[in-house]
Amino acid sequence: MLRSGKKEEETLIEMSAATDDDISVLTEIRTPDTEGEDLSGPLYEINSNAESEPPCNSEGLSSTESSFLITNHQRKWRKHGLFLKRRLRIDKHHQSKDSVFFRDGVRRIDFVLSYLDEPQMEKKAERRKQFELNLQKAGLELETEDKKESENGKIYFVKIHAPWEVLSTYAEVLNIKVPIKENDLDDKAGNPLNYVLKLFRLPDKVMNPEPDYFTAPFSKQRQELFLIHDENTFFSPATRNRIVYYILSRCPYGTSEDKRKFGLKRLLSNGTYNAAFPLHDCQYWKKSPEEKCDNERYTLYSHWARFGKFYKEQPLDLIRKYYGEKIGIYFAWLGFYTEMLFYAAVVGFLCFLYGLVTMDNSNSSKEICDKDIGGQIIMCPLCDQRCEFWRLNSTCEPSQYSHLFDNVATLFFAIFMGIWVTLFLEFWKRRQARLEYEWDLVDFEEEQQQLQLRPEYEAKCTQKKKNPVTQELEPYLPVTSKVARFCFSGTTVLFWITLIIASMIAVIVYRLAVYAAFASVMENNDTLEPISGLLTPQLATSVTASCLNFIMIMILNFLYERVAIWITDMEIPRTHLEYENRLTMKMFLFQFVNYYSSCFYVAFFKGKFVGFPGEYTYMFSRWRNEECDPAGCLIELTTQLTIVMAGKQIWGNIQEALVPWMMNWWRRRKTTHSPENLYSRWEQDYDMQVFGPLGLFYEYLEMVIQFGFITLFVASFPLAPLLALLNNILEIRVDSWKLTTQFRRPFAAKAHSIGVWQEILNAVAILSVVTNAFIVAFTSDMIPRLVYYYAYSESGDSGYISSSLSVFDISDFNNISMPLENIMNVTFCRYRDYRYPPDHEKRYLHTMQFWHILAAKMAFIIIMEHVVFLVKFFVAWLIPDVPSEVKARVKREKYLTQKILHEYELYKLKQKLSERDHCIAVTKEIIATEGKVQLSAAM
């Protein structure tokens, strides 16, 4: 707000010989007529017309600081009809278009609100007026940019500045820790690999943008204790915008039906404002010309967000300083996860190489490919009536490729990944504990804003209840309403999970329906002869079904993301943390069923309930259940996993990077005809995409789903960690690039951990041990081969294929299953199972070998689970969650901080006592002097 006491250079129009009586308050506007005018700068026209007043200005426009002064001479022009309607131009070129300060160049813009000019919407105007008035009462300073100053001439921008008094008050309310002394503890441990790792290091000024300090919660009464060199820069921009957003989210704007209306979120949802955001400090590709600008965005882009820096470490301290702890902890977790994936990828690649090297030595594939063995085995038809009998050696190539993933190394890798998961989670806890110490988050549970009541909860819960701890009245949701909402929420979740399962069943029906068609076409089509060895009916069905399943997954994702948010909003969670946790559990449950259901089907159900040629099992009494390839179902699980996992990662990167870029490009394209010097910092940010409150939620969800792919089914695909590693190297740079260049600056928020995602990762890790044990036992052919080798073979493992195939007399076919043609004049055919032959007294019943194999599978599952779980729990017990040096440093810092505070309090007490003693001495001296005077007068 402009005042007469300000310096002359800070006024919008200089005056000479103006008195207080000569001042009139008018509104600054820019003339809409630009024809024939110089557009080198903003235009301001003197006009007393009330229509030019920006909506929502409260009481004399003091909130916008857009008034200016008119001299007596100008008044006389108007009085005598000689006042010319001329435009007074104010040169704002001294202030860069990238400026993040008010017009005075001193006060920093901490937040920006924007709204469209809608003259017919008086209700919205009234809300804005009341809201901005209450913001002023809260101590915030506002400055409005008229719509004529915007690039499109339609948008008002309200710039918000938090003065020192407001910042210091709310810093104490939010328990924000600030520096009291520079850290004198030595934290530079010698690393012999420093020289080797120098290539991956960033400059120290980027990695450590500010010194390390001992910190303590801010207190206004002890301001001189803290290291306040400059009040304007003492609180970082991230802390400033966090404080301002806290005020905005709780500022009232009216009442209705005895209900208090407040909060910026509601004003955004009802269209009163169309955007709210903190500003980036400069353009990402060049530094700001202003000396006071930190240019942290440019530094982040240069050293972090460029794809050419993929091999460099991340500047986590600078990320935390610019975006806040919540975003910083995400990138710290993602970077650590990627580092740990490197070890899993190396081991998985070595296991794949082992399978590749030993592929030609597999006796199973040799027997299938041998003309004298596999070529002489006639297999039963793959479908009813239309399919013919076929020779086993037609699946030669798929059986060879199956050995790549179905070998002894598979078992080793499954056990290794069970241990790797534990190491990853335990070492992350240590890394997280170190970040908590370095980022002053050790005692964050008691102070975090996340645990405070949501404004939506306070607004919707009209009943109040006394808090037994604080003894204050707080809003609460009645138990009956809470139960009803939870029942409705649970029913909706079950309905959508049922819908997902129904979609999976539809894909299974598709597999069963087209399988017969593929088998019929491929067996009777001579043109497919060159690729018939590689593209079997099973593989063709699996590939097309996987692609169809992926499309359905994407469609369902689009639907239930919105459903999950709607359900969670309807539950009215009490705190922000509770809201995020509930939404996270719903979304993960939906994603888990959606992404993994097809893989679970192939791994644990396909080929397990087929029956035998005389009594096939049918789904819905119509479609015959699928059979596995004679070489096993593992190759089909690998195909399914590869298509879904790779497709999700490719689509995710396209969606994350390409879509925001194209939308921003289209917006920028529409502004190319306007003068660049009118395109201000807040307008540039306004035209960018919004990184909403759930932005990080989707990033975590994407990575946790990937984590499930590489752990739950890794026994079927050792290359999964390598694919995840390559994706994550790209993911870090895509996320940093879009956050730095394509999105508005997010609201800063604190977080001391990855939250409920930690528990989800632990649950997935435990489940992965079970799933991999079952995959090795029931999906892989490893256990049946070992049983045959040790119990039934007399010459090593040769003859295993023949022993795994049972004999069927085609005369026992029923009318539905019997092929229409028998060109090969077959009387007996073979099928994959362990059953007695037709001439045995127990014809078509399971043999003892079947029961031996089943017992071996169950024993293997029990042994593997117990071994891996014992190792996991031992490793978890062996590795403490918090490093010992971090514990010592936390205790040391607490001790030194308490000592500093104690010495300060002691100093202040001594100072007060000395002042008191001095006052007492002075008082005694005055009394003594007065006594002497009285005595002298009496004498």
XYZ file of N, CA, C and O in Angstrom, residues 573-687:
460
model
N -12.060 -37.489 5.931
C -10.970 -37.779 6.874
C -10.629 -36.560 7.721
O -10.783 -35.422 7.288
N -10.152 -36.828 8.919
C -9.937 -35.750 9.897
C -8.693 -34.921 9.589
O -8.727 -33.704 9.692
N -7.588 -35.568 9.233
C -6.325 -34.869 8.993
C -5.846 -35.120 7.580
O -6.319 -36.021 6.883
N -4.872 -34.315 7.156
C -4.280 -34.499 5.828
C -3.601 -35.864 5.734
O -3.672 -36.533 4.693
N -2.930 -36.259 6.806
C -2.244 -37.545 6.795
C -3.242 -38.686 6.665
O -3.019 -39.648 5.916
N -4.350 -38.591 7.388
C -5.380 -39.621 7.307
C -5.996 -39.661 5.907
O -6.278 -40.738 5.372
N -6.174 -38.500 5.305
C -6.721 -38.441 3.942
C -5.793 -39.158 2.957
O -6.234 -39.983 2.148
N -4.515 -38.832 3.022
C -3.560 -39.449 2.099
C -3.463 -40.951 2.316
O -3.370 -41.725 1.367
N -3.476 -41.381 3.579
C -3.367 -42.815 3.861
C -4.575 -43.587 3.324
O -4.427 -44.670 2.743
N -5.756 -43.040 3.520
C -6.960 -43.731 3.034
C -6.977 -43.787 1.504
O -7.291 -44.834 0.915
N -6.637 -42.671 0.885
C -6.618 -42.658 -0.574
C -5.542 -43.607 -1.109
O -5.759 -44.312 -2.107
N -4.408 -43.637 -0.425
C -3.326 -44.522 -0.849
C -3.751 -45.982 -0.792
O -3.496 -46.757 -1.733
N -4.391 -46.386 0.283
C -4.797 -47.783 0.416
C -5.829 -48.161 -0.649
O -5.766 -49.255 -1.226
N -6.767 -47.281 -0.921
C -7.774 -47.584 -1.948
C -7.131 -47.691 -3.326
O -7.383 -48.650 -4.081
N -6.307 -46.697 -3.646
C -5.697 -46.691 -4.969
C -4.771 -47.884 -5.156
O -4.760 -48.518 -6.222
N -3.998 -48.208 -4.131
C -3.095 -49.351 -4.275
C -3.880 -50.653 -4.392
O -3.500 -51.547 -5.160
N -4.952 -50.774 -3.638
C -5.772 -51.983 -3.730
C -6.348 -52.128 -5.137
O -6.316 -53.221 -5.724
N -6.852 -51.025 -5.692
C -7.362 -51.067 -7.057
C -6.250 -51.430 -8.045
O -6.430 -52.291 -8.917
N -5.116 -50.760 -7.918
C -4.007 -50.997 -8.840
C -3.479 -52.422 -8.704
O -3.120 -53.057 -9.702
N -3.412 -52.901 -7.475
C -2.902 -54.250 -7.242
C -3.754 -55.275 -7.996
O -3.227 -56.129 -8.722
N -5.060 -55.191 -7.824
C -5.952 -56.142 -8.502
C -5.907 -55.936 -10.011
O -5.886 -56.888 -10.791
N -5.852 -54.673 -10.427
C -5.909 -54.363 -11.855
C -4.668 -54.850 -12.600
O -4.776 -55.472 -13.661
N -3.487 -54.560 -12.062
C -2.247 -54.894 -12.766
C -1.816 -56.344 -12.578
O -1.250 -56.951 -13.490
N -2.045 -56.897 -11.406
C -1.461 -58.204 -11.107
C -2.407 -59.376 -11.331
O -1.969 -60.525 -11.313
N -3.705 -59.115 -11.501
C -4.658 -60.226 -11.593
C -4.353 -61.136 -12.772
O -4.415 -62.369 -12.647
N -4.011 -60.561 -13.914
C -3.716 -61.396 -15.084
C -2.455 -62.222 -14.869
O -2.382 -63.382 -15.298
N -1.460 -61.640 -14.201
C -0.232 -62.388 -13.919
C -0.501 -63.516 -12.928
O 0.059 -64.616 -13.071
N -1.342 -63.257 -11.939
C -1.709 -64.318 -10.995
C -2.446 -65.454 -11.710
O -2.247 -66.626 -11.396
N -3.285 -65.106 -12.676
C -4.009 -66.145 -13.412
C -3.042 -67.058 -14.170
O -3.121 -68.281 -14.081
N -2.113 -66.439 -14.911
C -1.167 -67.246 -15.696
C -0.261 -68.045 -14.784
O 0.071 -69.204 -15.068
N 0.141 -67.463 -13.665
C 1.105 -68.133 -12.790
C 0.485 -69.276 -11.995
O 1.112 -70.328 -11.826
N -0.747 -69.111 -11.531
C -1.276 -70.064 -10.552
C -2.550 -70.793 -10.989
O -2.970 -71.727 -10.303
N -3.156 -70.382 -12.085
C -4.417 -71.026 -12.476
C -4.369 -71.649 -13.868
O -4.988 -72.693 -14.086
N -3.669 -71.022 -14.781
C -3.654 -71.545 -16.140
C -2.983 -72.919 -16.184
O -1.887 -73.106 -15.652
N -3.654 -73.871 -16.819
C -3.103 -75.221 -16.978
C -3.212 -76.087 -15.748
O -2.763 -77.239 -15.772
N -3.770 -75.551 -14.657
C -3.858 -76.335 -13.416
C -5.196 -77.061 -13.282
O -5.302 -78.025 -12.537
N -6.210 -76.626 -14.012
C -7.546 -77.224 -13.896
C -8.082 -77.557 -15.295
O -9.151 -77.130 -15.680
N -7.295 -78.309 -16.024
C -7.631 -78.639 -17.408
C -8.456 -79.918 -17.513
O -9.315 -80.057 -18.374
N -8.213 -80.856 -16.612
C -8.807 -82.184 -16.741
C -7.945 -83.048 -17.647
O -6.728 -82.849 -17.747
N -8.541 -84.005 -18.345
C -7.810 -84.822 -19.311
C -8.730 -85.052 -20.504
O -9.927 -84.751 -20.459
N -8.195 -85.573 -21.628
C -8.979 -85.637 -22.866
C -10.351 -86.249 -22.720
O -11.299 -85.828 -23.394
N -10.507 -87.227 -21.865
C -11.827 -87.825 -21.727
C -12.790 -86.959 -20.945
O -14.008 -87.008 -21.177
N -12.265 -86.149 -20.052
C -13.112 -85.296 -19.206
C -12.470 -83.921 -19.050
O -11.907 -83.579 -18.021
N -12.519 -83.132 -20.102
C -11.994 -81.774 -20.050
C -12.866 -80.901 -19.142
O -14.082 -81.107 -19.034
N -12.218 -79.895 -18.509
C -12.935 -78.941 -17.663
C -13.302 -77.729 -18.510
O -12.459 -77.203 -19.256
N -14.534 -77.288 -18.387
C -15.032 -76.185 -19.198
C -15.426 -75.014 -18.301
O -15.966 -75.206 -17.209
N -15.155 -73.818 -18.818
C -15.547 -72.598 -18.117
C -16.928 -72.196 -18.610
O -17.130 -72.031 -19.830
N -17.841 -72.001 -17.690
C -19.231 -71.693 -18.011
C -19.840 -72.754 -18.927
O -20.722 -72.450 -19.747
N -19.328 -73.998 -18.819
C -19.835 -75.147 -19.594
C -19.744 -74.925 -21.091
O -20.469 -75.555 -21.867
N -18.825 -74.051 -21.506
C -18.739 -73.748 -22.941
C -17.306 -73.723 -23.447
O -17.017 -74.300 -24.484
N -16.425 -73.023 -22.716
C -15.054 -72.857 -23.207
C -14.107 -73.779 -22.439
O -14.086 -73.771 -21.203
N -13.343 -74.552 -23.189
C -12.404 -75.484 -22.572
C -11.233 -74.727 -21.973
O -10.676 -73.825 -22.602
N -10.854 -75.079 -20.735
C -9.750 -74.389 -20.061
C -8.450 -74.585 -20.813
O -8.226 -75.597 -21.474
N -7.578 -73.563 -20.657
C -6.310 -73.567 -21.386
C -5.326 -74.579 -20.813
O -5.309 -74.842 -19.606
N -4.497 -75.085 -21.705
C -3.401 -75.951 -21.303
C -2.093 -75.188 -21.411
O -1.954 -74.257 -22.203
N -1.126 -75.598 -20.613
C 0.215 -75.031 -20.731
C 0.961 -75.721 -21.866
O 0.622 -76.825 -22.287
N 1.975 -75.036 -22.335
C 2.870 -75.634 -23.318
C 3.565 -76.837 -22.686
O 3.770 -76.864 -21.457
N 3.920 -77.862 -23.478
C 4.650 -78.998 -22.900
C 5.913 -78.590 -22.147
O 6.358 -79.307 -21.251
N 6.501 -77.428 -22.499
C 7.691 -76.949 -21.786
C 7.335 -76.151 -20.544
O 8.217 -75.686 -19.824
N 6.046 -75.981 -20.259
C 5.626 -75.268 -19.060
C 4.980 -73.930 -19.360
O 5.044 -73.421 -20.481
N 4.348 -73.343 -18.333
C 3.642 -72.059 -18.465
C 4.529 -70.864 -18.155
O 4.071 -69.720 -18.233
N 5.781 -71.106 -17.763
C 6.621 -69.998 -17.301
C 6.886 -68.988 -18.411
O 6.922 -67.781 -18.158
N 7.088 -69.464 -19.644
C 7.365 -68.541 -20.741
C 6.165 -67.638 -21.007
O 6.315 -66.474 -21.382
N 4.944 -68.152 -20.790
C 3.752 -67.324 -20.973
C 3.640 -66.279 -19.859
O 3.215 -65.147 -20.098
N 4.013 -66.648 -18.642
C 4.036 -65.663 -17.553
C 5.060 -64.580 -17.839
O 4.809 -63.390 -17.582
N 6.201 -64.972 -18.393
C 7.222 -63.990 -18.765
C 6.692 -63.034 -19.818
O 6.904 -61.814 -19.745
N 5.985 -63.571 -20.804
C 5.410 -62.728 -21.857
C 4.395 -61.753 -21.280
O 4.405 -60.550 -21.596
N 3.531 -62.260 -20.430
C 2.504 -61.414 -19.810
C 3.154 -60.302 -18.987
O 2.769 -59.127 -19.079
N 4.138 -60.666 -18.173
C 4.805 -59.696 -17.312
C 5.539 -58.642 -18.130
O 5.488 -57.447 -17.820
N 6.211 -59.064 -19.194
C 6.975 -58.132 -20.016
C 6.070 -57.110 -20.687
O 6.347 -55.907 -20.678
N 4.960 -57.578 -21.261
C 4.062 -56.668 -21.978
C 3.417 -55.673 -21.018
O 3.397 -54.457 -21.274
N 2.905 -56.146 -19.892
C 2.217 -55.252 -18.956
C 3.208 -54.281 -18.310
O 2.954 -53.070 -18.229
N 4.359 -54.796 -17.866
C 5.330 -53.950 -17.170
C 5.956 -52.935 -18.129
O 6.002 -51.731 -17.829
N 6.423 -53.406 -19.273
C 7.051 -52.494 -20.231
C 6.031 -51.508 -20.785
O 6.322 -50.313 -20.938
N 4.816 -51.998 -21.088
C 3.789 -51.099 -21.599
C 3.425 -50.023 -20.604
O 3.245 -48.853 -20.979
N 3.325 -50.377 -19.329
C 2.998 -49.388 -18.297
C 4.101 -48.339 -18.187
O 3.822 -47.133 -18.057
N 5.360 -48.769 -18.234
C 6.466 -47.826 -18.080
C 6.554 -46.897 -19.283
O 6.773 -45.690 -19.123
N 6.384 -47.432 -20.496
C 6.453 -46.587 -21.690
C 5.300 -45.593 -21.697
O 5.484 -44.392 -21.928
N 4.099 -46.077 -21.424
C 2.940 -45.197 -21.404
C 3.060 -44.155 -20.291
O 2.683 -42.992 -20.473
N 3.581 -44.568 -19.133
C 3.745 -43.634 -18.029
C 4.696 -42.502 -18.365
O 4.419 -41.333 -18.066
N 5.832 -42.814 -19.010
C 6.788 -41.773 -19.373
C 6.215 -40.838 -20.437
O 6.445 -39.625 -20.400
N 5.459 -41.405 -21.388
C 4.827 -40.557 -22.400
C 3.825 -39.621 -21.747
O 3.771 -38.419 -22.032
N 3.031 -40.175 -20.851
C 2.001 -39.386 -20.186
C 2.608 -38.315 -19.297
O 2.101 -37.186 -19.218
N 3.712 -38.628 -18.626
C 4.319 -37.684 -17.689
C 5.072 -36.566 -18.391
O 5.071 -35.430 -17.922
N 5.754 -36.894 -19.494
C 6.627 -35.916 -20.140
C 5.978 -35.259 -21.349
O 5.984 -34.031 -21.482
N 5.421 -36.057 -22.238
C 4.944 -35.523 -23.506
C 3.670 -34.701 -23.350
O 3.538 -33.632 -23.944
N 2.730 -35.189 -22.539
C 1.448 -34.487 -22.399
C 1.623 -33.090 -21.806
O 1.113 -32.103 -22.366
N 2.338 -32.912 -20.666
C 2.528 -31.535 -20.148
C 3.275 -30.640 -21.133
O 2.942 -29.462 -21.270
N 4.260 -31.210 -21.830
C 5.021 -30.399 -22.781
C 4.123 -29.908 -23.912
O 4.182 -28.737 -24.309
N 3.285 -30.803 -24.449
C 2.408 -30.412 -25.546
C 1.383 -29.375 -25.098
O 1.096 -28.421 -25.836
N 0.843 -29.534 -23.893
C -0.144 -28.570 -23.400
C 0.495 -27.207 -23.167
O -0.089 -26.163 -23.491
N 1.702 -27.188 -22.615
C 2.394 -25.911 -22.416
C 2.782 -25.281 -23.749
O 2.731 -24.057 -23.917
N 3.198 -26.122 -24.691
C 3.548 -25.603 -26.021
C 2.345 -24.955 -26.676
O 2.444 -23.892 -27.291
N 1.191 -25.592 -26.536
C -0.017 -25.028 -27.135
C -0.390 -23.702 -26.472
O -0.819 -22.754 -27.148
N -0.231 -23.597 -25.171
C -0.527 -22.340 -24.487
C 0.459 -21.244 -24.907
O 0.069 -20.098 -25.136
N 1.747 -21.612 -24.983
C 2.743 -20.622 -25.392
C 2.519 -20.175 -26.830
O 2.789 -19.030 -27.184
N 2.042 -21.066 -27.658
C 1.802 -20.762 -29.062
C 0.782 -19.648 -29.214
O 0.892 -18.812 -30.112
N -0.188 -19.626 -28.321
C -1.225 -18.611 -28.392
C -0.746 -17.245 -27.895
O -1.442 -16.252 -28.075
N 0.420 -17.195 -27.256
C 0.908 -15.928 -26.702
C 2.055 -15.342 -27.508
O 2.605 -14.332 -27.126
N 2.420 -15.980 -28.614
C 3.589 -15.512 -29.363
C 3.358 -14.168 -30.037
O 4.315 -13.498 -30.418
N 2.109 -13.752 -30.215
C 1.837 -12.480 -30.883
C 1.878 -11.313 -29.912
O 1.736 -10.171 -30.327
N 2.049 -11.550 -28.643
C 2.072 -10.476 -27.653
C 3.515 -10.076 -27.365
O 4.426 -10.891 -27.462
N 3.733 -8.815 -26.986
C 5.090 -8.375 -26.657
C 5.651 -9.177 -25.491
O 4.962 -9.393 -24.492
N 6.888 -9.591 -25.618
C 7.474 -10.452 -24.592
C 7.588 -9.734 -23.256
O 7.486 -10.344 -22.213
N 7.789 -8.391 -23.307
C 8.003 -7.688 -22.044
C 6.729 -7.572 -21.207
O 6.775 -7.109 -20.088
N 5.577 -7.943 -21.749
C 4.358 -7.948 -20.956
C 4.101 -9.293 -20.300
O 3.183 -9.419 -19.510
N 4.910 -10.285 -20.664
C 4.693 -11.647 -20.174
C 5.435 -11.804 -18.861
O 6.584 -12.220 -18.815
N 4.774 -11.482 -17.768
C 5.413 -11.395 -16.455
C 5.663 -12.779 -15.870
O 5.171 -13.791 -16.374
N 6.395 -12.797 -14.774
C 6.733 -14.061 -14.113
C 5.478 -14.816 -13.689
O 5.368 -16.017 -13.875
N 4.498 -14.119 -13.103
C 3.291 -14.813 -12.653
C 2.440 -15.301 -13.834
O 1.778 -16.319 -13.715
N 2.501 -14.586 -14.960
C 1.771 -15.064 -16.135
C 2.447 -16.283 -16.749
O 1.785 -17.205 -17.219
N 3.761 -16.288 -16.753
C 4.474 -17.459 -17.256
C 4.141 -18.692 -16.421
O 3.888 -19.770 -16.960
N 4.136 -18.528 -15.111
C 3.809 -19.664 -14.248
C 2.338 -20.053 -14.363
O 1.987 -21.229 -14.262
N 1.484 -19.067 -14.565
C 0.044 -19.353 -14.697
C -0.230 -20.255 -15.904
O -1.126 -21.110 -15.863
N 0.517 -20.078 -16.970
C 0.314 -20.860 -18.185
C 0.903 -22.263 -18.106
O 0.794 -23.033 -19.056
